[in-house]
mmCIF file of C-alpha atoms in Angstrom:
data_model
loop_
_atom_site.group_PDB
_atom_site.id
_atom_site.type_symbol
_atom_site.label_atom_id
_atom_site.label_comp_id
_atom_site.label_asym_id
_atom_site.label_seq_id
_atom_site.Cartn_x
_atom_site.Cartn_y
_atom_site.Cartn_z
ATOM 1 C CA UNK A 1 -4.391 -6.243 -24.890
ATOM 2 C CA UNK A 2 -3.776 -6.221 -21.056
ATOM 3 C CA UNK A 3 -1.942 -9.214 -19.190
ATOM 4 C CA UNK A 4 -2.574 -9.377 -15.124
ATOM 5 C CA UNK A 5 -0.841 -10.745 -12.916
ATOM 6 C CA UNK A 6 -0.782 -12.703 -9.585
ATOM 7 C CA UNK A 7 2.280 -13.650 -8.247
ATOM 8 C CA UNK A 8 2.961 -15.919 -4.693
ATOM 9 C CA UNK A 9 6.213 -15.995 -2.968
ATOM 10 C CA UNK A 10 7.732 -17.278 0.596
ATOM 11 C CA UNK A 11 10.797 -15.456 2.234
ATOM 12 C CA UNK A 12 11.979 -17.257 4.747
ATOM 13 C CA UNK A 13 15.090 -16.249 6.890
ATOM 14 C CA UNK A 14 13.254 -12.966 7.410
ATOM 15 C CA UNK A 15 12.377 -11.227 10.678
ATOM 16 C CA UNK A 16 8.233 -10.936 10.989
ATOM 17 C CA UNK A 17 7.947 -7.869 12.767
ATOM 18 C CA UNK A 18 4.887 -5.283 12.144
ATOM 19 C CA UNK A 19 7.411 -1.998 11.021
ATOM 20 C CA UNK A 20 9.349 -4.591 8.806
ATOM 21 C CA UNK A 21 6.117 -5.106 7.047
ATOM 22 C CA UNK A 22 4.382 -1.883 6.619
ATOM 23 C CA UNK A 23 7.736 -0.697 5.614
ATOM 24 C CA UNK A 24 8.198 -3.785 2.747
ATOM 25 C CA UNK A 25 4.250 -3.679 2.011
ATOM 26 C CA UNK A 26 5.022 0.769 1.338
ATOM 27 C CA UNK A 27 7.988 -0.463 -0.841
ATOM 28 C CA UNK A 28 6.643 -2.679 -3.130
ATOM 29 C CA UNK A 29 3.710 -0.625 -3.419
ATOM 30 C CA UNK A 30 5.772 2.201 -4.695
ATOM 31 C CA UNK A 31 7.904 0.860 -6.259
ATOM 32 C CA UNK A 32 6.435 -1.973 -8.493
ATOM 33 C CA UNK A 33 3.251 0.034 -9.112
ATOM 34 C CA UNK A 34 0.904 -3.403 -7.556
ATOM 35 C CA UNK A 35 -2.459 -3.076 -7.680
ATOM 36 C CA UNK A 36 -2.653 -4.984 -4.547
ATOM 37 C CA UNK A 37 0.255 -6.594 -1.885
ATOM 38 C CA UNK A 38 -0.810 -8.099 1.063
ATOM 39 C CA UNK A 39 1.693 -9.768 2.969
ATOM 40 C CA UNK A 40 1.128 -12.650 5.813
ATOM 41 C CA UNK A 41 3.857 -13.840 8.733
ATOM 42 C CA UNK A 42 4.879 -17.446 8.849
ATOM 43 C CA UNK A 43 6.870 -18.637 10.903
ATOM 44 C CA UNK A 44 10.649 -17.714 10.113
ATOM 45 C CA UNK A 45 9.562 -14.914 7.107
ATOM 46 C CA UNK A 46 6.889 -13.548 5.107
ATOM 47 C CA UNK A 47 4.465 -14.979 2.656
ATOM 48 C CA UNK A 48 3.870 -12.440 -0.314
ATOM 49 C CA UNK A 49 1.149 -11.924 -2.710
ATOM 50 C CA UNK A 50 1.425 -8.993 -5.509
ATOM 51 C CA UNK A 51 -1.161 -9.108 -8.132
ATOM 52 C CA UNK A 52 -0.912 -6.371 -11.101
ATOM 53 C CA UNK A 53 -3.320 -5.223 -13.875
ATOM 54 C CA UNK A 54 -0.745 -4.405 -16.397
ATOM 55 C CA UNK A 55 2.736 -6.272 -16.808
ATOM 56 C CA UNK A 56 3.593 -4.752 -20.117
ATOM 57 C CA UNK A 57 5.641 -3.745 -21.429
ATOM 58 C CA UNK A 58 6.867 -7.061 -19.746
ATOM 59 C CA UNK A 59 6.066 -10.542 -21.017
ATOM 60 C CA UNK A 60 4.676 -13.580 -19.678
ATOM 61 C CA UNK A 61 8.047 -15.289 -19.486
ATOM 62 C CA UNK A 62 10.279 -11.774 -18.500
ATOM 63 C CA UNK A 63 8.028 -10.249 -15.664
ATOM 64 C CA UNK A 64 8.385 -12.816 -12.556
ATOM 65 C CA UNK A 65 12.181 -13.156 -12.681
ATOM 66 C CA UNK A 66 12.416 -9.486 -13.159
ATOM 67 C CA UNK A 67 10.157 -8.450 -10.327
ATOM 68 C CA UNK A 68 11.985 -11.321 -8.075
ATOM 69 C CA UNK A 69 15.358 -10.228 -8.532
ATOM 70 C CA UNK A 70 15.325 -6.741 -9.128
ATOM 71 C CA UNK A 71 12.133 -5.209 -6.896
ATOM 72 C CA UNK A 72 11.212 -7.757 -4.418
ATOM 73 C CA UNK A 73 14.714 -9.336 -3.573
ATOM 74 C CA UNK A 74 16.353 -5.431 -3.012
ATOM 75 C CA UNK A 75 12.914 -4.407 -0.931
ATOM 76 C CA UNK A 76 13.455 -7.579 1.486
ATOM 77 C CA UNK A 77 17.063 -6.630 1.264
ATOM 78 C CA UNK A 78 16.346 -2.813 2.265
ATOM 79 C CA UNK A 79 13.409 -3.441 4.808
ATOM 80 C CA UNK A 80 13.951 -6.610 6.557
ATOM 81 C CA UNK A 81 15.587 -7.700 8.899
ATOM 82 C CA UNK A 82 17.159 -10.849 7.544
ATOM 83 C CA UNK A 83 19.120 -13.890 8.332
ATOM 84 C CA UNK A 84 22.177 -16.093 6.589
ATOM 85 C CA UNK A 85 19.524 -18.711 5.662
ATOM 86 C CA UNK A 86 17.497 -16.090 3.449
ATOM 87 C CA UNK A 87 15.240 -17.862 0.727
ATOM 88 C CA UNK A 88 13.018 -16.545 -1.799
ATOM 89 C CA UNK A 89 10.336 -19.196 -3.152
ATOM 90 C CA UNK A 90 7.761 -18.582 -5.905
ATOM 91 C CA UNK A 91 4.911 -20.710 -4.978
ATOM 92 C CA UNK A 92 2.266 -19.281 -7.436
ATOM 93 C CA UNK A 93 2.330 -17.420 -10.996
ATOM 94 C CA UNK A 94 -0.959 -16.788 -12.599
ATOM 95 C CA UNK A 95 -1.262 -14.714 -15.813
ATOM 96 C CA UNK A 96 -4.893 -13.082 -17.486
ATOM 97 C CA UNK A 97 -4.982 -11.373 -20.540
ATOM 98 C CA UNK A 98 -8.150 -9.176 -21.516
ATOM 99 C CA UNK A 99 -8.679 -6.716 -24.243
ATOM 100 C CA UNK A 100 -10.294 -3.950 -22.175
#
């Protein structure tokens, strides 16, 4: 068995220029092993969408506060331009399991 994921999150505080992207979008790409990131300006930051086909050998309840703290926060950290008022936000967390 197989559990996807979709995860949403804001980062505010963060600068919104086109290198800081491609350079975050190449990161979390890499490193994370996404099937798909696609990431948006807002105004003050980014908003971030990851979605995965496998999690494991993560669970449900271990996989978003890993990928939060230890892969997205350091990317943003590494990539981005950022300011004092930095704030990471999950907005969405959806989960699938399949037996393909």
């Amino acid at each position: 068995m197989t559990t996807s994921c979709k995860l949403r999150y804001v980062a505010r505080g963060v600068e919104t220029d086109e290198v800081s992207r491609r350079s975050l979008n190449d990161e979390l790409s890499t490193l994370s092993g996404a099937a798909c990131v696609t990431i948006l300006p807002i105004v003050k930051g980014w908003s971030i969408e990851v979605d995965f086909s496998d999690i494991s050998p993560f669970g449900k309840s271990s996989f978003e506060p890993y990928f939060a703290e230890q892969l997205l926060k350091e990317a943003i950290m590494l990539r981005c331009n950022i300011d004092e008022a930095f704030q990471l936000e999950l907005l969405l967390s959806s989960y699938e399991e399949s037996t393909a």
